[in-house]
């Protein structure tokens, strides 16, 4: 029993020391540590930035142009009627001068120039009348040289046959492209088609 009491006594002392001893205070009674609040300090203004002074070139302003003095046109009085008549009489030959009263002025008529214009116009009309009238070429009428000749829809044997003509039938040549075929019109039926040039001959007189 003595060891049991000693054990309890040792455990009680150890718990006492671990809990703080004489300085032990319950949690509800323990003073809370003051919270330190940082005070906001006013920001100090930044020092003004001083730009270095640069060499400033002087700005030259152009001078305003001087205004030229206005020229005042001198009014010249109109020439007299007698002076105009004298100048016109000396200017040209073959001109008739007809003088009217002072209010109507003067009228100058060139008879030689008008006569020359009329003669030139008459020459143009005479030349136009003397031109030869247009003469249309005579129609190229030929005849069929084969006994039974096929007329086709185009210049070649690969085109379909549209009609047949007989020996001696008259045809009018419409075009000759030079490829061995003629575009013809049968007379008097007016059938138009293509026939080989070797089967067409000129009509005997």
XYZ file of C-alpha atoms in Angstrom:
205
model
C 0.000 0.000 0.000
C 2.863 2.299 0.654
C 4.002 2.061 -2.984
C 0.492 2.878 -4.182
C 0.386 6.054 -2.157
C 3.838 6.984 -3.339
C 2.796 6.425 -6.933
C -0.293 8.627 -6.559
C 1.737 11.290 -4.821
C 4.345 11.294 -7.625
C 1.672 11.444 -10.311
C -0.074 14.365 -8.552
C 3.176 16.280 -8.283
C 3.985 15.656 -11.927
C 0.541 16.870 -13.032
C 0.937 19.965 -10.851
C 4.237 20.837 -12.441
C 3.025 20.168 -15.967
C -0.045 22.406 -15.529
C 2.087 25.416 -14.558
C 2.521 25.062 -10.844
C 1.709 28.165 -8.817
C 1.278 30.244 -12.024
C -1.578 28.052 -13.280
C -4.725 29.983 -14.319
C -7.943 28.550 -15.705
C -8.569 29.154 -19.433
C -11.685 31.330 -18.887
C -9.880 33.610 -16.406
C -6.628 33.947 -18.402
C -6.134 37.434 -19.830
C -6.078 37.560 -23.612
C -3.038 39.121 -25.203
C -3.768 42.555 -26.708
C -4.034 42.576 -30.475
C -1.653 45.007 -32.095
C -3.325 47.011 -34.877
C -1.067 48.703 -37.360
C -2.040 52.313 -37.899
C -2.240 53.489 -41.482
C 0.304 56.166 -42.160
C -0.449 58.981 -44.580
C 1.430 58.494 -47.870
C 4.029 61.119 -48.383
C 3.762 62.929 -51.713
C 6.363 61.979 -54.248
C 8.890 64.642 -54.991
C 8.086 66.562 -58.199
C 9.951 65.452 -61.259
C 11.834 68.301 -62.780
C 12.502 67.836 -66.487
C 15.781 69.130 -67.759
C 15.542 72.315 -69.740
C 16.284 71.727 -73.417
C 17.590 74.200 -75.885
C 14.536 75.728 -77.515
C 15.044 76.944 -81.055
C 13.310 80.192 -81.907
C 10.328 79.836 -84.232
C 10.509 82.178 -87.178
C 7.182 83.347 -88.487
C 7.045 84.346 -92.161
C 6.167 87.869 -92.875
C 2.828 88.551 -94.407
C 3.222 89.375 -98.119
C 2.749 92.920 -98.999
C -0.347 93.585 -100.969
C 0.319 95.001 -104.366
C -1.371 98.273 -105.018
C -4.566 97.892 -106.921
C -4.450 99.040 -110.482
C -7.344 101.106 -111.590
C -8.192 100.641 -115.243
C -8.512 103.849 -117.046
C -11.749 104.158 -118.883
C -11.171 104.857 -122.552
C -13.999 106.664 -124.255
C -15.467 104.829 -127.257
C -14.243 106.003 -130.660
C -16.356 108.320 -132.653
C -18.550 107.176 -135.481
C -16.418 108.966 -138.047
C -13.243 107.235 -136.783
C -14.873 103.770 -137.072
C -15.956 104.488 -140.630
C -12.447 105.596 -141.558
C -10.767 102.468 -140.062
C -13.162 100.068 -141.744
C -12.684 101.771 -145.078
C -8.897 101.278 -144.814
C -9.027 97.663 -143.483
C -10.361 95.639 -146.412
C -10.924 95.847 -150.110
C -14.169 94.692 -151.686
C -16.228 95.321 -148.497
C -19.347 97.439 -148.722
C -20.024 99.672 -145.777
C -23.602 100.547 -145.063
C -24.072 103.312 -142.510
C -27.324 103.654 -140.610
C -28.444 106.077 -138.003
C -26.592 106.578 -134.690
C -28.800 104.238 -132.634
C -28.470 101.194 -134.940
C -24.675 101.372 -135.448
C -22.834 100.043 -138.497
C -23.254 96.828 -140.514
C -20.436 95.362 -142.574
C -21.267 92.837 -145.291
C -18.523 90.971 -147.144
C -19.858 90.239 -150.607
C -16.714 88.528 -151.820
C -16.664 86.028 -148.925
C -20.342 85.182 -149.415
C -19.875 84.644 -153.129
C -16.877 82.366 -152.516
C -18.910 80.273 -150.046
C -21.725 79.896 -152.554
C -19.312 78.833 -155.297
C -17.703 76.233 -153.015
C -21.124 74.812 -152.062
C -22.117 74.605 -155.742
C -18.892 72.725 -156.539
C -19.629 70.157 -153.812
C -23.146 69.551 -155.124
C -21.862 69.205 -158.694
C -19.234 66.662 -157.595
C -21.828 64.626 -155.679
C -24.159 64.591 -158.677
C -21.363 63.549 -161.008
C -20.489 60.455 -158.893
C -21.281 57.215 -160.598
C -24.227 55.255 -159.165
C -23.488 51.978 -157.370
C -23.878 48.993 -159.641
C -24.724 45.705 -157.950
C -22.731 42.688 -159.190
C -24.517 40.267 -161.467
C -25.842 37.129 -159.748
C -23.636 34.031 -160.079
C -26.044 31.500 -161.587
C -24.699 28.029 -162.373
C -26.135 24.576 -163.118
C -25.866 21.076 -161.692
C -23.347 18.827 -163.484
C -24.428 15.520 -161.902
C -27.349 13.236 -162.654
C -28.611 13.003 -159.081
C -26.867 15.280 -156.559
C -27.515 15.483 -152.823
C -27.921 18.885 -151.183
C -26.729 18.823 -147.577
C -27.256 20.975 -144.516
C -23.546 21.851 -144.214
C -20.220 21.789 -146.066
C -19.389 18.099 -145.698
C -20.647 14.558 -146.201
C -21.215 14.212 -142.459
C -24.141 16.659 -142.660
C -27.633 15.279 -143.366
C -29.196 15.409 -146.841
C -32.001 17.964 -147.057
C -32.821 17.786 -150.803
C -31.758 16.396 -154.204
C -31.203 18.191 -157.503
C -30.971 16.837 -161.039
C -28.742 17.465 -164.016
C -29.159 20.942 -165.511
C -31.004 22.485 -162.525
C -30.136 26.148 -162.075
C -28.597 27.229 -158.763
C -27.562 30.624 -157.390
C -24.162 30.677 -155.643
C -24.523 32.447 -152.289
C -21.015 31.900 -150.906
C -17.783 30.064 -151.723
C -15.630 29.602 -148.578
C -12.948 27.817 -150.605
C -13.199 24.436 -148.855
C -14.593 22.576 -151.880
C -18.261 23.230 -151.034
C -20.663 25.891 -152.297
C -23.659 27.353 -150.515
C -26.405 27.433 -153.135
C -30.034 28.327 -153.678
C -31.998 26.150 -156.066
C -34.040 28.065 -158.627
C -36.953 28.477 -158.673
C -37.693 26.362 -155.549
C -35.559 28.662 -153.322
C -34.139 25.687 -151.417
C -30.830 26.642 -149.724
C -28.100 24.118 -148.973
C -24.550 22.934 -149.644
C -23.314 20.987 -152.693
C -19.797 19.896 -153.621
C -18.131 22.383 -155.975
C -17.071 19.551 -158.287
C -20.741 18.844 -159.070
C -21.542 22.440 -160.085
C -20.473 24.072 -163.348
C -20.920 27.451 -164.959
C -23.990 27.786 -167.074
C -23.311 27.670 -170.791
C -24.311 30.784 -172.757
